[in-house]
Short mmCIF file of C-alpha atoms and ligand atoms in Angstrom, two decimals:
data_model
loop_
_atom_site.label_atom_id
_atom_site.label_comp_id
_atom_site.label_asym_id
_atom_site.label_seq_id
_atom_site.Cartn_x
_atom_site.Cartn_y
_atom_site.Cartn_z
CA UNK A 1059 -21.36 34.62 -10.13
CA UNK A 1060 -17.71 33.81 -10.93
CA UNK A 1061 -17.50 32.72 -15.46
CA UNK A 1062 -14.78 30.84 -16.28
CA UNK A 1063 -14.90 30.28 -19.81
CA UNK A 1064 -13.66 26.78 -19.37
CA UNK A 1065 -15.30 24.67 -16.63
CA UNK A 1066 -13.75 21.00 -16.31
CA UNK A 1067 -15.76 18.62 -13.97
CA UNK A 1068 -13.11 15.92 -13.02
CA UNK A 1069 -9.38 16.96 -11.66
CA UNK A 1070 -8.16 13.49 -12.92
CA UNK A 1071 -5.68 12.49 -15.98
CA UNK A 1072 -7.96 13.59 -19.00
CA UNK A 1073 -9.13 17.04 -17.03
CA UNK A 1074 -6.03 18.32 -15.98
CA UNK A 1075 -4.78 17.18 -19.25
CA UNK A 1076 -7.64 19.17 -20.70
CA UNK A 1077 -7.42 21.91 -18.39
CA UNK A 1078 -3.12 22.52 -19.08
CA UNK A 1079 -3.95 22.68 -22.53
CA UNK A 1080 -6.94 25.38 -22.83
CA UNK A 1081 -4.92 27.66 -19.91
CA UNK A 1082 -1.79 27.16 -22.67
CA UNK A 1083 -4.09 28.32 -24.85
CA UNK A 1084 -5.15 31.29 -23.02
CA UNK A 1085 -8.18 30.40 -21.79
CA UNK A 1086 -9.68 31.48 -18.34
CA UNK A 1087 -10.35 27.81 -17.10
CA UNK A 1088 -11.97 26.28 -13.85
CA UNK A 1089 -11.33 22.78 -12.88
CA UNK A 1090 -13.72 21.42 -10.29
CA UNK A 1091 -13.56 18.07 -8.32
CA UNK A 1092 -15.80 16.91 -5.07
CA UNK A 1093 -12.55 15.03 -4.03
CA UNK A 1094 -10.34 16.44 -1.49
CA UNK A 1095 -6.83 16.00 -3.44
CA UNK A 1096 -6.91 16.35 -7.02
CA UNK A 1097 -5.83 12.97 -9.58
CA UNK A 1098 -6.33 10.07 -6.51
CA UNK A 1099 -5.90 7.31 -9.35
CA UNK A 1100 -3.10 8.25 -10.74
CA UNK A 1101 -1.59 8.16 -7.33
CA UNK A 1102 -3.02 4.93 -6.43
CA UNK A 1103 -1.67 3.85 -10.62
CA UNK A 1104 0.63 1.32 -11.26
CA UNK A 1105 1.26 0.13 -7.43
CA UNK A 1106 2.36 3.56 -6.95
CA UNK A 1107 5.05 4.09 -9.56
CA UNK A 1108 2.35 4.90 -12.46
CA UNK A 1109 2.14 3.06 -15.84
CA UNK A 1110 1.71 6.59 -17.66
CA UNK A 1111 1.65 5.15 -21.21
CA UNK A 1112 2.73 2.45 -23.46
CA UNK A 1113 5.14 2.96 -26.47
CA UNK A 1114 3.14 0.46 -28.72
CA UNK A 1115 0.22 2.11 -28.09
CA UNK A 1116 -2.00 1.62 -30.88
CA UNK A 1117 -6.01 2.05 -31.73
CA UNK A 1118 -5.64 -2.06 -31.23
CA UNK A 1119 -5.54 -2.08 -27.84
CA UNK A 1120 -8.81 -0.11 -26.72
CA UNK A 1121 -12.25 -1.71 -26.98
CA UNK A 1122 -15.34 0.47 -27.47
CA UNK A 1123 -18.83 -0.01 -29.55
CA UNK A 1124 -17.08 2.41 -32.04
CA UNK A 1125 -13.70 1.38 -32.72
CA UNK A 1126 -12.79 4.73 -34.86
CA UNK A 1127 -13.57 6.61 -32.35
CA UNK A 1128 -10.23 6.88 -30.30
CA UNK A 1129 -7.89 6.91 -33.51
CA UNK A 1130 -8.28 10.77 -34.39
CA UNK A 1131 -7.55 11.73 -30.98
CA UNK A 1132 -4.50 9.07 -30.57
CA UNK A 1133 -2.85 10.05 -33.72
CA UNK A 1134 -2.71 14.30 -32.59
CA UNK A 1135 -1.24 13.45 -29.13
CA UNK A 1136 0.63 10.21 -29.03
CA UNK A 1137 2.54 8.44 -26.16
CA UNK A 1138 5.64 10.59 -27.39
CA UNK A 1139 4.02 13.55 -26.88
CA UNK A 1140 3.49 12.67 -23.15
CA UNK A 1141 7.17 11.36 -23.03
CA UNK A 1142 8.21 14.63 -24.31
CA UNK A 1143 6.22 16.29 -21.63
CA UNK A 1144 7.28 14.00 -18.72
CA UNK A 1145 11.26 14.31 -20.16
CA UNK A 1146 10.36 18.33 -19.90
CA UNK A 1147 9.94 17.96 -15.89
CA UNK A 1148 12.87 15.54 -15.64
CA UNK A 1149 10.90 12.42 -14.13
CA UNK A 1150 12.98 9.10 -14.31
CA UNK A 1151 11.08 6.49 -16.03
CA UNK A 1152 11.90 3.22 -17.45
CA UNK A 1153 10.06 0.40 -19.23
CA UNK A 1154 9.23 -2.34 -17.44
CA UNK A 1155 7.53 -4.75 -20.20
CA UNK A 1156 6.06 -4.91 -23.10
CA UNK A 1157 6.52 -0.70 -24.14
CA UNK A 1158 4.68 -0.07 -20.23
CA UNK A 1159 6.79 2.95 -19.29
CA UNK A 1160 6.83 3.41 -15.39
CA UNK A 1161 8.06 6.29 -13.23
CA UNK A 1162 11.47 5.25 -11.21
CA UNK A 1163 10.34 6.83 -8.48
CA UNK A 1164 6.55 7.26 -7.48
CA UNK A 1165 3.21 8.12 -9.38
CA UNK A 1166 2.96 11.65 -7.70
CA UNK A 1167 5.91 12.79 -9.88
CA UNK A 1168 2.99 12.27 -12.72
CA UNK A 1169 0.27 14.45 -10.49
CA UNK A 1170 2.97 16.93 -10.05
CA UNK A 1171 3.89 17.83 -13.63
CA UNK A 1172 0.46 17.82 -14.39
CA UNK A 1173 -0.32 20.68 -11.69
CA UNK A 1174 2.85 22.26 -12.38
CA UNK A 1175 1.58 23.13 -15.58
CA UNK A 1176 -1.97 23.24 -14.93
CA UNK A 1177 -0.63 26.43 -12.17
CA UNK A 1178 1.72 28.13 -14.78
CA UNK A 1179 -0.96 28.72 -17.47
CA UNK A 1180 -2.97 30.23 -14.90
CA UNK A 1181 -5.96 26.93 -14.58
CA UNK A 1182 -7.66 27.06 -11.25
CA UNK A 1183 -8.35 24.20 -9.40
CA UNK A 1184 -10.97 23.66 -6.80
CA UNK A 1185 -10.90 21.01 -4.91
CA UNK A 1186 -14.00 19.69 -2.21
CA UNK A 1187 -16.96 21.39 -4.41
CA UNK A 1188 -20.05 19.15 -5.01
CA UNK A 1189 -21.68 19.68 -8.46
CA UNK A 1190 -25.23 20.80 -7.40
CA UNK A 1191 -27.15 20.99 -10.77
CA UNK A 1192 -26.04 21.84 -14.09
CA UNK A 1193 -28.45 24.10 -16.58
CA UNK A 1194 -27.89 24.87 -20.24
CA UNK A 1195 -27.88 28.48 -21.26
CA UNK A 1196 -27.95 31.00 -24.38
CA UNK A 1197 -24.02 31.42 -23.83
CA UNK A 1198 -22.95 28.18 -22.46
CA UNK A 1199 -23.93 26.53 -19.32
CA UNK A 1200 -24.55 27.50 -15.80
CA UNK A 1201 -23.39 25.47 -12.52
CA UNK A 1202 -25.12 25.65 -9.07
CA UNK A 1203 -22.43 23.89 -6.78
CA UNK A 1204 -21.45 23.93 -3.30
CA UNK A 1205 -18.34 26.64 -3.74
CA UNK A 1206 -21.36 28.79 -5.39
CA UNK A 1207 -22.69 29.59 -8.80
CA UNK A 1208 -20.32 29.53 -12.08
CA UNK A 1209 -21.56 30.50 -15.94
CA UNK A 1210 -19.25 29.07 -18.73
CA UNK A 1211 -19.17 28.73 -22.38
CA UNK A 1212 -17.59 25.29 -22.62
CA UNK A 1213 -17.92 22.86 -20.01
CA UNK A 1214 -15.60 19.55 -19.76
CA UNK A 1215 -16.92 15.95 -18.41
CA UNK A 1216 -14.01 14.43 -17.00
CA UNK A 1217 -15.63 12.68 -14.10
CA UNK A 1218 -14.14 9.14 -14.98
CA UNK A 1219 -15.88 5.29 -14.56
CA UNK A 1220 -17.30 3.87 -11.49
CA UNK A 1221 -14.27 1.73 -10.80
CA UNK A 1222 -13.15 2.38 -6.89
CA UNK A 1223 -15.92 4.40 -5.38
CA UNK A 1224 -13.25 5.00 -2.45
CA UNK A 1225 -11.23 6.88 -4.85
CA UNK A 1226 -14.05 9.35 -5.45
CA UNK A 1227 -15.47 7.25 -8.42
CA UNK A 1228 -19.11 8.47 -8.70
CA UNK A 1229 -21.92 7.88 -12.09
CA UNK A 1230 -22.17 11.62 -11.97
CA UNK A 1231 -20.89 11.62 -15.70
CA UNK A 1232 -22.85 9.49 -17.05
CA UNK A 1233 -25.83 11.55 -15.23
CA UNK A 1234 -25.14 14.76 -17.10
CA UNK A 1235 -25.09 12.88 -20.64
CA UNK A 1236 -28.33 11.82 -20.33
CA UNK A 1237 -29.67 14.98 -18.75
CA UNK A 1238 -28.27 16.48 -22.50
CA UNK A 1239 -30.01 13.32 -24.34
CA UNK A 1240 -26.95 11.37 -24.86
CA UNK A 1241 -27.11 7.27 -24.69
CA UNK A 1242 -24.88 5.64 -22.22
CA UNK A 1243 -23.86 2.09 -23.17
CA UNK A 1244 -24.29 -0.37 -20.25
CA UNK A 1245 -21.14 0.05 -18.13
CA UNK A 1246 -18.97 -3.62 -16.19
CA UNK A 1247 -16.09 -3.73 -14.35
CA UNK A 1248 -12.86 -4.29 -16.48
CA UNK A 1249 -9.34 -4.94 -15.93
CA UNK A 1250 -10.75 -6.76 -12.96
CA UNK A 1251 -9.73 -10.27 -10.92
CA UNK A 1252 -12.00 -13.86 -11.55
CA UNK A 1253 -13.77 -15.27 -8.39
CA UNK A 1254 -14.86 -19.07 -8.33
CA UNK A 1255 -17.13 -20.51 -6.30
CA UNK A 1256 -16.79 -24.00 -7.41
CA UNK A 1257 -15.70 -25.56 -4.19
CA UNK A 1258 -13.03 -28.06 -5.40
CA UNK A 1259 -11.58 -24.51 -8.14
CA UNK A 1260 -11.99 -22.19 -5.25
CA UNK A 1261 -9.85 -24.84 -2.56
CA UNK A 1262 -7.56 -24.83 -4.97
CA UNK A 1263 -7.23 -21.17 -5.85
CA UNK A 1264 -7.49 -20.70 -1.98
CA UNK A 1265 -4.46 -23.14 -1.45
CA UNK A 1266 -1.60 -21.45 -3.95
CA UNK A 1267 -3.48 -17.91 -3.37
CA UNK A 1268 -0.06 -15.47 -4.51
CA UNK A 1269 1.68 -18.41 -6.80
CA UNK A 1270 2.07 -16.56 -10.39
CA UNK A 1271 2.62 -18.42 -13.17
CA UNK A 1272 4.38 -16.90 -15.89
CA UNK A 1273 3.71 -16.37 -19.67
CA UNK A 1274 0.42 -18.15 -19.75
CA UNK A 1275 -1.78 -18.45 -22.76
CA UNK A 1276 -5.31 -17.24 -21.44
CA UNK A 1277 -8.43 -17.35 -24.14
CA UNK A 1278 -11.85 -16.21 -23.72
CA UNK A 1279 -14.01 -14.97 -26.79
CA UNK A 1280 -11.47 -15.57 -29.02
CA UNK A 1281 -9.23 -12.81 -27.56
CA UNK A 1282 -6.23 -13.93 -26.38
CA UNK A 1283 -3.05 -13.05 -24.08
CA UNK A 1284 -0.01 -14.59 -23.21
CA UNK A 1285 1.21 -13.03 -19.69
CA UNK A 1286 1.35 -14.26 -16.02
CA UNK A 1287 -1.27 -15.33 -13.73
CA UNK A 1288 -1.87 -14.90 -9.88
CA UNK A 1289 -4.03 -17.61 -7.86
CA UNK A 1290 -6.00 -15.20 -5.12
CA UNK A 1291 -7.97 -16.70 -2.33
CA UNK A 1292 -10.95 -15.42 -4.06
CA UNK A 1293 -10.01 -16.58 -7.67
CA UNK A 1294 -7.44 -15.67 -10.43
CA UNK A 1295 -5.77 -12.50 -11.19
CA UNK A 1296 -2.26 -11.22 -12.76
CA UNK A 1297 -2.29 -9.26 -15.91
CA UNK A 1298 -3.56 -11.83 -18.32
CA UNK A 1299 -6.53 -12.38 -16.34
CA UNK A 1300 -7.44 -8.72 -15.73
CA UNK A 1301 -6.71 -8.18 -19.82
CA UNK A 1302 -8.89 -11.18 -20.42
CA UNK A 1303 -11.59 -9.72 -17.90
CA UNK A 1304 -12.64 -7.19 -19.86
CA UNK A 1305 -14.04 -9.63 -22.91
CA UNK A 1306 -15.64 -11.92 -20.83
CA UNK A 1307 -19.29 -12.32 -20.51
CA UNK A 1308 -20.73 -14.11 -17.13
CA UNK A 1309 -21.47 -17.46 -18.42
CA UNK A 1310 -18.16 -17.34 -20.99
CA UNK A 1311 -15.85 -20.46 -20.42
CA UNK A 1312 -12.37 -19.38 -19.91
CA UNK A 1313 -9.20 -21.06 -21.61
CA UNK A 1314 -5.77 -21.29 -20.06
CA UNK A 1315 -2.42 -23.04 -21.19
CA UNK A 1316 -0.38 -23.20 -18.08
CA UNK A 1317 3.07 -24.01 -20.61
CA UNK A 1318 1.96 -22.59 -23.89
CA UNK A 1319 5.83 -22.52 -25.03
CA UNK A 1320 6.22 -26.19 -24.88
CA UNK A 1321 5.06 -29.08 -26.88
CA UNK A 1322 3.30 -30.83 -24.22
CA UNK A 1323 2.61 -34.26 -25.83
CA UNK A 1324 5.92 -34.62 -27.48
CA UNK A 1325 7.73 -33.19 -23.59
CA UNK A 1326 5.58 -36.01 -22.02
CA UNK A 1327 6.68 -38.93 -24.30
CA UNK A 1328 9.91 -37.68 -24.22
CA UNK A 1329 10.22 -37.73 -20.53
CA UNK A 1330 8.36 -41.13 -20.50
CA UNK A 1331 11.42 -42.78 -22.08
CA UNK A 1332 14.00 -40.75 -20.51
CA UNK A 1333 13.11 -41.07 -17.09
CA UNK A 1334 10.32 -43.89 -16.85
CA UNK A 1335 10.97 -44.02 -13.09
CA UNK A 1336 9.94 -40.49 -12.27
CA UNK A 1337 6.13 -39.84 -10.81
CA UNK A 1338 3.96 -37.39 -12.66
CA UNK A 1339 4.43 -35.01 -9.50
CA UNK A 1340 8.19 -34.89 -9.79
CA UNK A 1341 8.27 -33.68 -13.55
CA UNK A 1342 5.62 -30.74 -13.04
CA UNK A 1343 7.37 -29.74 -9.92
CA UNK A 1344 10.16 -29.16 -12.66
CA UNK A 1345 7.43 -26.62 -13.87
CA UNK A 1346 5.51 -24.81 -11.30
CA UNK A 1347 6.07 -24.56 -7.34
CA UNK A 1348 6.25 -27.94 -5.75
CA UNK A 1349 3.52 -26.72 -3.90
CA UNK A 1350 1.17 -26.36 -7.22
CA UNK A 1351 3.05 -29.69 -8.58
CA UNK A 1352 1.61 -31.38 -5.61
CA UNK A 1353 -2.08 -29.83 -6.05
CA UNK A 1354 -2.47 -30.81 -9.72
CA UNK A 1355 -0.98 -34.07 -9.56
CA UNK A 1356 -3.72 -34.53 -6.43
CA UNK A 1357 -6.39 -33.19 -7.93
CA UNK A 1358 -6.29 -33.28 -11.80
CA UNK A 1359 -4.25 -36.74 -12.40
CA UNK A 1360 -3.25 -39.79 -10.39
CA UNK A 1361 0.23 -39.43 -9.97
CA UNK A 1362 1.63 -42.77 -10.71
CA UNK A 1363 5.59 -43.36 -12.46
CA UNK A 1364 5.37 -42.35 -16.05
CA UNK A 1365 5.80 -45.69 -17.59
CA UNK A 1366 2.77 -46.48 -16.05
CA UNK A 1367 1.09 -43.69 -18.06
CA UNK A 1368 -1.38 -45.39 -21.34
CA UNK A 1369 -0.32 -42.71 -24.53
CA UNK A 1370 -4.27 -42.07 -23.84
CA UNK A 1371 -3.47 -41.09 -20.20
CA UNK A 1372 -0.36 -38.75 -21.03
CA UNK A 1373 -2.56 -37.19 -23.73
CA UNK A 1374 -5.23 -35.75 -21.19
CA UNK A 1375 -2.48 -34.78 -19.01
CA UNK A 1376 -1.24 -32.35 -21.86
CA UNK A 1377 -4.39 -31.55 -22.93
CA UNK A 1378 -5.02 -31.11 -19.04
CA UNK A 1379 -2.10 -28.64 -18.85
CA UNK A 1380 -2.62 -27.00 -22.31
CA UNK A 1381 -6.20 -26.12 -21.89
CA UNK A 1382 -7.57 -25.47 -18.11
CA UNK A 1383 -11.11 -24.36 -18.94
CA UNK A 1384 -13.06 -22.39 -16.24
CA UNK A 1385 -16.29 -20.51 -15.45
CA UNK A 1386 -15.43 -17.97 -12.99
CA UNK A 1387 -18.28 -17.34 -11.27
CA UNK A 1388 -17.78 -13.67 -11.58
CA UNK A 1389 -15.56 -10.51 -10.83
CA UNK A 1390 -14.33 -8.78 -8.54
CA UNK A 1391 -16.44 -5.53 -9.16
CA UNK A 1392 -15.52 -1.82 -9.26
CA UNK A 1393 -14.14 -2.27 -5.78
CA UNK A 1394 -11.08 -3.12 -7.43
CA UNK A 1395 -11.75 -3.20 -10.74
CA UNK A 1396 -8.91 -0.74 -12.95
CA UNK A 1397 -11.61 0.60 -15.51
CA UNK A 1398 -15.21 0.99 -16.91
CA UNK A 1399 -16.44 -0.69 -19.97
CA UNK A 1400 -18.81 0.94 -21.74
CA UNK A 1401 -20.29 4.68 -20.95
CA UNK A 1402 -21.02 7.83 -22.81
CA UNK A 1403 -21.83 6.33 -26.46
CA UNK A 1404 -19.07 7.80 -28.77
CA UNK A 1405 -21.47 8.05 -31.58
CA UNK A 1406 -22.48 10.96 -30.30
CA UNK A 1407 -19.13 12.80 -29.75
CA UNK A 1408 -17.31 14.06 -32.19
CA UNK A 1409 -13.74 12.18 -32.57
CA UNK A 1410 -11.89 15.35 -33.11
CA UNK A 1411 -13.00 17.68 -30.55
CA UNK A 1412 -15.32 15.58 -27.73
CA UNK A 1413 -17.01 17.94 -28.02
CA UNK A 1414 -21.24 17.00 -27.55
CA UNK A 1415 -23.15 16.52 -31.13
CA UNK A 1416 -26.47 16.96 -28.77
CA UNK A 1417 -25.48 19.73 -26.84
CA UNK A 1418 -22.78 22.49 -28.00
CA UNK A 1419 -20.52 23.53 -25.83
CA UNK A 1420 -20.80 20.20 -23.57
CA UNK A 1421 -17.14 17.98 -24.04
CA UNK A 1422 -16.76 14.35 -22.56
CA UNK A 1423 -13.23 13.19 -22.20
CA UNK A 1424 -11.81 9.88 -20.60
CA UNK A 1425 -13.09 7.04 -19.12
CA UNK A 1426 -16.31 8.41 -18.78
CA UNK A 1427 -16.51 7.57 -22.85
CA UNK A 1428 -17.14 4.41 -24.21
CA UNK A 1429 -13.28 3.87 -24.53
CA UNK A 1430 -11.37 1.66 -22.57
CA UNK A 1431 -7.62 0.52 -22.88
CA UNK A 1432 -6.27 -2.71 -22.41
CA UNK A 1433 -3.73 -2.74 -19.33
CA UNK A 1434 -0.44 -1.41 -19.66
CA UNK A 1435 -0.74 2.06 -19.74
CA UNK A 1436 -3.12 2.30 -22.32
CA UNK A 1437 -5.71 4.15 -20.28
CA UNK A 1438 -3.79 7.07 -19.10
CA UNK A 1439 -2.96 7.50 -23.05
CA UNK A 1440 -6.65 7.72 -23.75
CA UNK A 1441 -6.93 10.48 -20.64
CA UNK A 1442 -4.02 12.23 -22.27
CA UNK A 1443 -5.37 11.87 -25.76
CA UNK A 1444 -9.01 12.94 -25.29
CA UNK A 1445 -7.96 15.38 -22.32
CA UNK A 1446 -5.96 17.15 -25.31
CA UNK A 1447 -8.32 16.81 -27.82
CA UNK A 1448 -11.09 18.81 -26.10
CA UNK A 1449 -8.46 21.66 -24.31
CA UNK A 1450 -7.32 22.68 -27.91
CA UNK A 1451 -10.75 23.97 -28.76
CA UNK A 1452 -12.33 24.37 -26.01
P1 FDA B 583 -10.26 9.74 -13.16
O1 FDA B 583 -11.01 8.68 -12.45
O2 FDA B 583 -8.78 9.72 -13.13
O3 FDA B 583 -10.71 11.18 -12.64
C1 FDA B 583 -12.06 11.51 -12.44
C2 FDA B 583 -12.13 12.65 -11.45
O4 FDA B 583 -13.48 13.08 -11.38
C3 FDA B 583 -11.72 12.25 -10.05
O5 FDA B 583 -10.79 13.18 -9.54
C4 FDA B 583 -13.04 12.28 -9.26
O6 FDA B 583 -12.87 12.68 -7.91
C5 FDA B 583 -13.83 13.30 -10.05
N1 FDA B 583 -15.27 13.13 -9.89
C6 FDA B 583 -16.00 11.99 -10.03
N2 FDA B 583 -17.28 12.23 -9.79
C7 FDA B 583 -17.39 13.55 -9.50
C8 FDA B 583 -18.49 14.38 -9.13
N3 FDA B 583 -19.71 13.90 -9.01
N4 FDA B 583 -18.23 15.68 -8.89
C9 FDA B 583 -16.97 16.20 -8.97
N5 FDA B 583 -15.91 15.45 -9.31
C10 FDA B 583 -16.12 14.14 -9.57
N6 FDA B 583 -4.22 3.23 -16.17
C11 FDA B 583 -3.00 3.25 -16.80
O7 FDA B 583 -2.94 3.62 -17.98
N7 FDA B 583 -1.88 2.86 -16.13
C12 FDA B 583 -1.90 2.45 -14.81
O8 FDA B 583 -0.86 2.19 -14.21
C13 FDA B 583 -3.17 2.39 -14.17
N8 FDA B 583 -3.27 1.92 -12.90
C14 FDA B 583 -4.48 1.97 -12.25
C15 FDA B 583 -4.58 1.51 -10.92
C16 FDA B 583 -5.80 1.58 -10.26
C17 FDA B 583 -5.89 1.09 -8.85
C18 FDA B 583 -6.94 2.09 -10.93
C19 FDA B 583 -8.27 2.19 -10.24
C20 FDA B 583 -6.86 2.50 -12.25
C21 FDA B 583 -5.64 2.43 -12.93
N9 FDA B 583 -5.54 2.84 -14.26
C22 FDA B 583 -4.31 2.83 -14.88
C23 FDA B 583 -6.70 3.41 -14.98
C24 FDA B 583 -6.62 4.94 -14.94
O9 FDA B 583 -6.39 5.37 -13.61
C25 FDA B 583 -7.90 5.57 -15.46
O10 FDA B 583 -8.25 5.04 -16.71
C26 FDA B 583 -7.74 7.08 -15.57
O11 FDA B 583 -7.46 7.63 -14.30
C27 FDA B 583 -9.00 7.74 -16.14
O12 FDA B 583 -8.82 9.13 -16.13
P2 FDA B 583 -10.07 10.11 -16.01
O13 FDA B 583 -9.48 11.47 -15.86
O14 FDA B 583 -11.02 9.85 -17.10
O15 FDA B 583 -10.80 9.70 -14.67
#
């Protein structure tokens, strides 16, 4: 029997994280993965170029059932800590929006520091090896898996969420906390497109499927975000849908102001004497695509000249316009959902190390806690974070 002294379950963000940081350390570490390539999201991350972390990253923008939980773990490795790492192997990166720093050139320059480092303090990565069982011991914790059996004294869950099975995404995590009498919080997709089923919503969704609008005001729970959308033929997506995905409830009415920077009512009066002349269809074609001008003016108002418009009428237009209110029927699901809400209940981790209060020597670290990010590279930050957090005592 090979014994590690480190085993890490996961070879994804927070366990090679983890895993650089305990070989740095000097310890003899093991990283394990059933995958065939080691960190498949972050490849797949940020179509491809990798949204590795976000400069305003703050406890704010993570939801969990404990709210504390991430801060310690934020606060001792911070999104300039992985800038100073990522500026140490020279990959170009730039912000796009809103603090979201992106690599210039692809997501694998992300992979490849991470194994550059994970190879140069000596932590060995094996790739294709199915986790068999996992047993508790007096020292630590034996493993019975398909490349053999391996004894350790700390072992690392960094197995991930359920979001895109394809990707290697398995509950296996969430498995081994409760086998060591943890609680796992009901997981959902997050981060995740709307479908409709409404057949006059989905028609229309169907019809501009890839129009964006940009900057919209989208409500739901009172949580709120002003970014673009993106009509889909199965619903809505863009990132102030998938933000707003991950605080909605099935049932939950959704909000959305398509112009939330302009003064509808006063715009509309204003344009009614100006231009009395001009149909309803010609001034919001001055707003969206004439395509979507055409749609609304079809299907939410009569499109008539403006003088014709009652102050009554031109006030449900804006209202209309300012507040499109939805039930999606649903999501999209972990096929292409971007994270997992909910998991391994962080009242039973510490905050500091990750480390197991039910079973010593047992560390969770990632997505597979009850930890999630908003988007905008908020989620690799966690990895990076909590990854850390367990490899400097593990
Ligand atoms: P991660 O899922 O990365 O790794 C888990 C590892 O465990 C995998 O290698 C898997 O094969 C392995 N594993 C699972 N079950 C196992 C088992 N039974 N046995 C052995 N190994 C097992 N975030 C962000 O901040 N910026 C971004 O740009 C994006 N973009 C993005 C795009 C897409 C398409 C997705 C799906 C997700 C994102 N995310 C993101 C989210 C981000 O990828 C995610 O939060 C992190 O990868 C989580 O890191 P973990 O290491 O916790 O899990």
């Amino acid at each position: 029997m090979s014994s590690p002294e480190v085993v890490i379950i996961g070879a994804g963000a927070a366990g090679l994280m983890c895993a650089l940081t305990a070989a740095a350390r000097g310890r003899r570490v093991l990283v394990l993965d059933h995958a065939n390539k080691a960190g498949k999201k972050i490849l797949m991350s940020g179509g491809g170029r990798c949204n590795f972390t976000n400069m305003y990253t703050e406890p704010a923008n993570f939801l969990s059932h404990n709210p504390h939980f991430c801060k310690s773990a934020l606060a001792r490795y911070t999104q300039w800590d992985f800038i100073e790492l990522v500026c140490k192997h020279d990959v170009p990166y730039h912000e796009k929006k809103l603090g979201q720093l992106f690599c210039d050139r692809k997501a694998s320059d992300i992979l490849q520091l991470l194994l550059v480092e994970c190879s140069e303090a000596g932590a060995e990565i094996r790739l294709d090896t199915a986790i068999e069982q996992i047993e508790r011991t007096d020292t630590g914790y034996r493993l019975a898996t398909s490349a053999g059996e391996f004894a350790c004294q700390s072992l690392v869950i960094a197995t991930g969420g359920l979001s895109i099975p394809t990707l290697g995404a398995t509950g296996f995590g969430y498995q081994v906390a409760r086998q060591f009498g943890h609680s796992v919080l009901p997981t959902r997709a997050g981060l995740v497109p709307f479908t409709v089923t409404d057949p006059q919503l989905k028609a229309l969704c169907a019809e501009l499927s890839g129009t964006a609008v940009e900057d919209c005001l989208v409500s739901c729970n009172g949580q709120s975000f002003k970014e673009n959308i993106l009509f889909t033929h199965r619903g809505l997506s863009g990132p102030a849908i998938l933000q707003l995905s991950s605080y909605w409830q099935p049932g939950d009415t959704v909000h959305i102001n398509l112009l939330p920077h302009i003064d509808l009512p006063e715009w509309l009066a204003e344009q009614q004497r100006e231009r009395p002349n001009s149909e309803l269809k010609t001034l919001l074609a001055e707003l969206f695509t004439k395509k979507m001008a055409g749609l609304l003016a079809e299907q939410w108002f009569v499109s008539k000249p403006l003088k014709q418009y009652t102050p009554a009428e031109l006030n449900a237009v804006a209202e209309r316009l300012a507040d499109w209110t939805l039930i999606p029927a649903g999501t999209e699901g972990y096929r292409t959902a971007e994270v997992t809400l909910g998991g391994v209940d962080t009242r039973e981790v510490s905050s500091k190390t990750m480390e197991s209060q039910k079973s010593p020597g047992l560390y969770f670290v990632g997505e597979v806690l009850d930890v999630t990010g908003h988007l905008g590279g908020f989620n690799f930050q966690w990895a990076w974070a909590s990854g850390h957090a367990a490899g400097e005592v593990v």
